[in-house]
XYZ file of C-alpha atoms in Angstrom:
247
model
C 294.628 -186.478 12.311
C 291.756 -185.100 12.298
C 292.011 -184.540 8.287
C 292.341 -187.979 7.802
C 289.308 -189.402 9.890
C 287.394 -186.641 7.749
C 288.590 -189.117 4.923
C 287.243 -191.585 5.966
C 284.119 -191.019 7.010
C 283.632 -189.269 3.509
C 284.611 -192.530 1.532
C 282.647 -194.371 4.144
C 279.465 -191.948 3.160
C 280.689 -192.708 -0.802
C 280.644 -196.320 -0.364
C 276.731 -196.234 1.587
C 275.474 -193.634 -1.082
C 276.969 -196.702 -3.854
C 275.373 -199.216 -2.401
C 272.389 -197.359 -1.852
C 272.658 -196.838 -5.494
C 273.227 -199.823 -6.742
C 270.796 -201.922 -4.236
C 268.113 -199.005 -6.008
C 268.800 -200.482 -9.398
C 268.411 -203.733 -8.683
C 265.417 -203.560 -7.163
C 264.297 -201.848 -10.532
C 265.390 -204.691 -12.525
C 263.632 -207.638 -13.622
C 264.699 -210.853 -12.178
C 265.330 -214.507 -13.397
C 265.034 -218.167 -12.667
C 265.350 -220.462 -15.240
C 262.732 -223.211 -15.908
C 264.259 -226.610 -16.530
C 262.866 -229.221 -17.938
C 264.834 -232.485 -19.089
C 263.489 -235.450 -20.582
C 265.142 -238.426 -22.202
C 263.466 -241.810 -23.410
C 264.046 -244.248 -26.198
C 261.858 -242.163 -28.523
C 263.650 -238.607 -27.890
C 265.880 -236.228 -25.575
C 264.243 -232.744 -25.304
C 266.161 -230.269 -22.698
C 264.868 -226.612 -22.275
C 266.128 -223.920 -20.480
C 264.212 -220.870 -20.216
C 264.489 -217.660 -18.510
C 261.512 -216.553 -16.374
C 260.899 -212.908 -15.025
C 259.841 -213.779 -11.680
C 259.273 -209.848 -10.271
C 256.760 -209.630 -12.860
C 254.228 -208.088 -10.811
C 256.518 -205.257 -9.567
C 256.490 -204.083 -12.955
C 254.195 -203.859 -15.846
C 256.314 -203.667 -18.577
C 258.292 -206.691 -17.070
C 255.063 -208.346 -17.439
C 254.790 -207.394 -20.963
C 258.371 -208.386 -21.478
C 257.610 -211.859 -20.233
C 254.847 -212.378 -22.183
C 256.818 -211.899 -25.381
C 259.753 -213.779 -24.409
C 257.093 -216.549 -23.953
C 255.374 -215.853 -27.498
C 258.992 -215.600 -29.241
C 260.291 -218.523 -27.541
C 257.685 -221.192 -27.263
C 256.096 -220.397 -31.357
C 254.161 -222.856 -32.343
C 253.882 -224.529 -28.518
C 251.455 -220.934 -26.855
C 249.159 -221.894 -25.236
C 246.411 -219.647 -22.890
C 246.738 -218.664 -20.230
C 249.870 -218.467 -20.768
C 252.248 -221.450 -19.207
C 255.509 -222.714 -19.727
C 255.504 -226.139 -18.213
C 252.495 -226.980 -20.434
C 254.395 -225.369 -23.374
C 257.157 -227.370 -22.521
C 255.194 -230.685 -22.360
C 254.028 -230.526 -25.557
C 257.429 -229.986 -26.875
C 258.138 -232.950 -25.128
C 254.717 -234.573 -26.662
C 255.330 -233.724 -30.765
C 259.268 -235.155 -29.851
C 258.049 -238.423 -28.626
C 255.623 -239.204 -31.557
C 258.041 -237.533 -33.883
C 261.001 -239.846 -32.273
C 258.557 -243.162 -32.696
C 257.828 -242.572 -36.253
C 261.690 -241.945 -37.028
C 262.468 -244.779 -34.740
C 260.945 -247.011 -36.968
C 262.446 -245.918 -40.314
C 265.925 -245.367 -39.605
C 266.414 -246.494 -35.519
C 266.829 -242.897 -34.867
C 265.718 -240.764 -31.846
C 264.815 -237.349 -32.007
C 265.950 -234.792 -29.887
C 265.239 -231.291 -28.838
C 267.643 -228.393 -27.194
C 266.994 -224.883 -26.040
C 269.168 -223.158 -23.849
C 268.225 -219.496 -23.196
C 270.801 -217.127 -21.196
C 269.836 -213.631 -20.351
C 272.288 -210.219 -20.065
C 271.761 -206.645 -20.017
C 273.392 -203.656 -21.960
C 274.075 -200.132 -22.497
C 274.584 -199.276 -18.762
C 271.163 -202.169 -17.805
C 268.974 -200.056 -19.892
C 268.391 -202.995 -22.586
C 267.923 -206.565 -21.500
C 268.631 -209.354 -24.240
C 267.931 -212.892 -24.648
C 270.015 -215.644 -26.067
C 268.370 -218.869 -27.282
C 270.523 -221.553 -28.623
C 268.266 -224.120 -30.397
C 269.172 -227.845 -31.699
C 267.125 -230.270 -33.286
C 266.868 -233.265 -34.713
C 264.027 -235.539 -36.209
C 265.504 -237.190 -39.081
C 267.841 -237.250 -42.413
C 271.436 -236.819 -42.537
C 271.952 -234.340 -39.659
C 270.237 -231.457 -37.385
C 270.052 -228.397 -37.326
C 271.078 -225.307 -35.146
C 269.926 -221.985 -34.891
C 270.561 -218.840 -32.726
C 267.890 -216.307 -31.715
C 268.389 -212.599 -29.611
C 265.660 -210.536 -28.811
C 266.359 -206.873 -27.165
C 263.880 -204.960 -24.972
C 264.448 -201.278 -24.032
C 263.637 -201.940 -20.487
C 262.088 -198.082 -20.035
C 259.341 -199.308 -22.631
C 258.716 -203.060 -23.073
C 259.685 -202.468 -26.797
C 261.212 -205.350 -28.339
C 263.720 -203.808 -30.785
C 262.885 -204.868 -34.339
C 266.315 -203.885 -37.043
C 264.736 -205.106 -39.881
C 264.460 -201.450 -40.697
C 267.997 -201.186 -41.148
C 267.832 -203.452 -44.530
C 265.004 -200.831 -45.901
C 264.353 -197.404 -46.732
C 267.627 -194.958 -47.948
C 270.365 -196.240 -45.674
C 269.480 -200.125 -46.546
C 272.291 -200.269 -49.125
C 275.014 -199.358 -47.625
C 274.190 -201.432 -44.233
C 274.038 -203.509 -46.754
C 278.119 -203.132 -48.221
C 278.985 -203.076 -44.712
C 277.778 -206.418 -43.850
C 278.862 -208.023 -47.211
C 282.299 -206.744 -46.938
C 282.450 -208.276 -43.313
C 280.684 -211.368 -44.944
C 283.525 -212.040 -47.231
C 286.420 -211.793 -44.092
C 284.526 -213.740 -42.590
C 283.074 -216.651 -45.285
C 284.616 -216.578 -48.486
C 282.474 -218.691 -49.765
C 279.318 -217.465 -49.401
C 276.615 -218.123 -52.616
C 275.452 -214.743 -51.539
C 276.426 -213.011 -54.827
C 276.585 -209.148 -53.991
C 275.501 -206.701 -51.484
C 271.996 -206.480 -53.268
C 271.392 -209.702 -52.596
C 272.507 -210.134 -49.082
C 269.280 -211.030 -47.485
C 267.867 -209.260 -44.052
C 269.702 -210.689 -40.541
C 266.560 -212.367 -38.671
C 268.421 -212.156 -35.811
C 270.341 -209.174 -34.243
C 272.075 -208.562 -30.833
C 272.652 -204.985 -29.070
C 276.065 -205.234 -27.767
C 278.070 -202.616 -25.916
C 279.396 -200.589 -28.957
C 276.986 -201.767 -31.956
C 275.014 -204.282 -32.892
C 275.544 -208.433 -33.622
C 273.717 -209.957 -37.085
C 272.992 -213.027 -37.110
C 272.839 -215.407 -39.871
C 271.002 -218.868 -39.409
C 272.904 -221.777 -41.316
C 272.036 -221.980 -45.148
C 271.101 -218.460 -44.787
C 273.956 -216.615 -46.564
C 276.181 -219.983 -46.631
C 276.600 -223.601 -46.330
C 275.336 -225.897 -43.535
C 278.958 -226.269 -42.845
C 279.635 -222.693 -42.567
C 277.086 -222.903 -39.235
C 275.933 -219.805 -37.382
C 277.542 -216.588 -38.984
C 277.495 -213.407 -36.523
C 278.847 -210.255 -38.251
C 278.914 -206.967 -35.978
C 278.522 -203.728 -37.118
C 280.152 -200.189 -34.104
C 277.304 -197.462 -33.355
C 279.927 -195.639 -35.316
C 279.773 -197.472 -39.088
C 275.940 -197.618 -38.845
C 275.857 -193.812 -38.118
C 277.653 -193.613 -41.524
C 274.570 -195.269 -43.487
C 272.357 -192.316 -42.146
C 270.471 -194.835 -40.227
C 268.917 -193.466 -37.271
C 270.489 -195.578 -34.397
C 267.360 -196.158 -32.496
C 268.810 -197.986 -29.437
C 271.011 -195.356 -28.504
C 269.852 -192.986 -25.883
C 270.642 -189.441 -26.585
């Protein structure tokens, strides 16, 4: 008997030391509320969803974090100090003049979508955004693109792969891609490796990392959003060093 209350007080000590844990993690962890803004008229529809770091004083790098999220996010719309309802108006703003003028050539609203979603990877060391974008201010259809940005939450640093597509290793990440290209589009007017242009867009999943091709980047508008995903593992093969992974 006694033995067994032993037992339990030792998995009742495990389960308070795991919670203690885990409660310690997430108070090291940035947090999120989304921004909303939703606006429809006879000129345009513009929806955004953004993902705000609200803890941002906790943390300086969270800060930092924020503040490119913002830049990345609201191109074009910044403005100081920094603000996203006003960056968000004036989204709302060009869409309205932009809807009037296409309203009276073709009866046509414009709209504007952005949904962002936020997760984190590789054991909540790297937080990523996800920004689905859709537009539309005249001609025959819209268009649709799909952006991730990764931080290394220890840093700030917003993780840039475009180095992947230069230097020694660039052609054969490169073949990789193009092979997976082919399985994936057949018809791509991308005619070789060689000419398969850099992703602009890349995601840091749990065992390698997502590229992302806009439409009409390597294929038609019909084709959409292409993601191809190379393991930790094939990339290691190119001899590129796999700068997200902590040793």
């Amino acid at each position: 008997m006694r033995r067994y209350i032993t037992y339990v007080w030792a998995l009742v000590l495990l389960a308070a030391v795991s919670c203690s844990e885990s409660k310690s993690r997430e108070d090291g962890m940035p947090k999120f509320e989304p921004f909303e803004m939703a606006v429809e008229s006879a000129e345009c529809r513009v929806s955004v969803c953004y993902q705000r770091i609200t803890n941002v004083e906790d943390n300086p790098i969270f800060a930092d974090i924020e503040a490119q999220n913002y830049a990345n996010t609201f191109d074009g719309y910044m403005v100081e100090p920094m603000s996203v309802e006003a960056s968000a108006q004036l989204l709302v703003d060009e869409y309205s003049e932009e809807g009037r003028w296409n309203i009276s050539h073709s009866s046509s609203p414009c709209w504007y979508t952005m949904d962002q979603q936020v997760h984190f990877v590789r054991d909540n060391s790297i937080l990523c955004y996800e920004t689905y974008v859709e537009t539309y201010t005249g001609g025959a259809h819209g268009g649709s693109s799909l952006w991730y940005e990764c931080f290394d939450l220890a840093t700030g640093q917003l993780y840039d792969f475009t180095y992947l597509f230069d230097g020694e290793w660039s052609a054969c990440v490169r073949e990789l891609l193009f092979d997976k290209l082919l399985e994936i589009e057949p018809y791509t007017f991308v005619e070789s490796a060689d000419a398969l242009p850099a992703a602009n867009s890349a995601l840091v999943t749990e065992r390698g990392v997502m590229f992302v091709y806009q439409p009409y980047a390597v294929a038609s508008f019909a084709s959409g959003i292409i993601s191809i995903t190379l393991t930790d593992e094939e990339i290691a093969t190119t001899g590129a060093p796999l700068v997200w992974v902590v040793e």
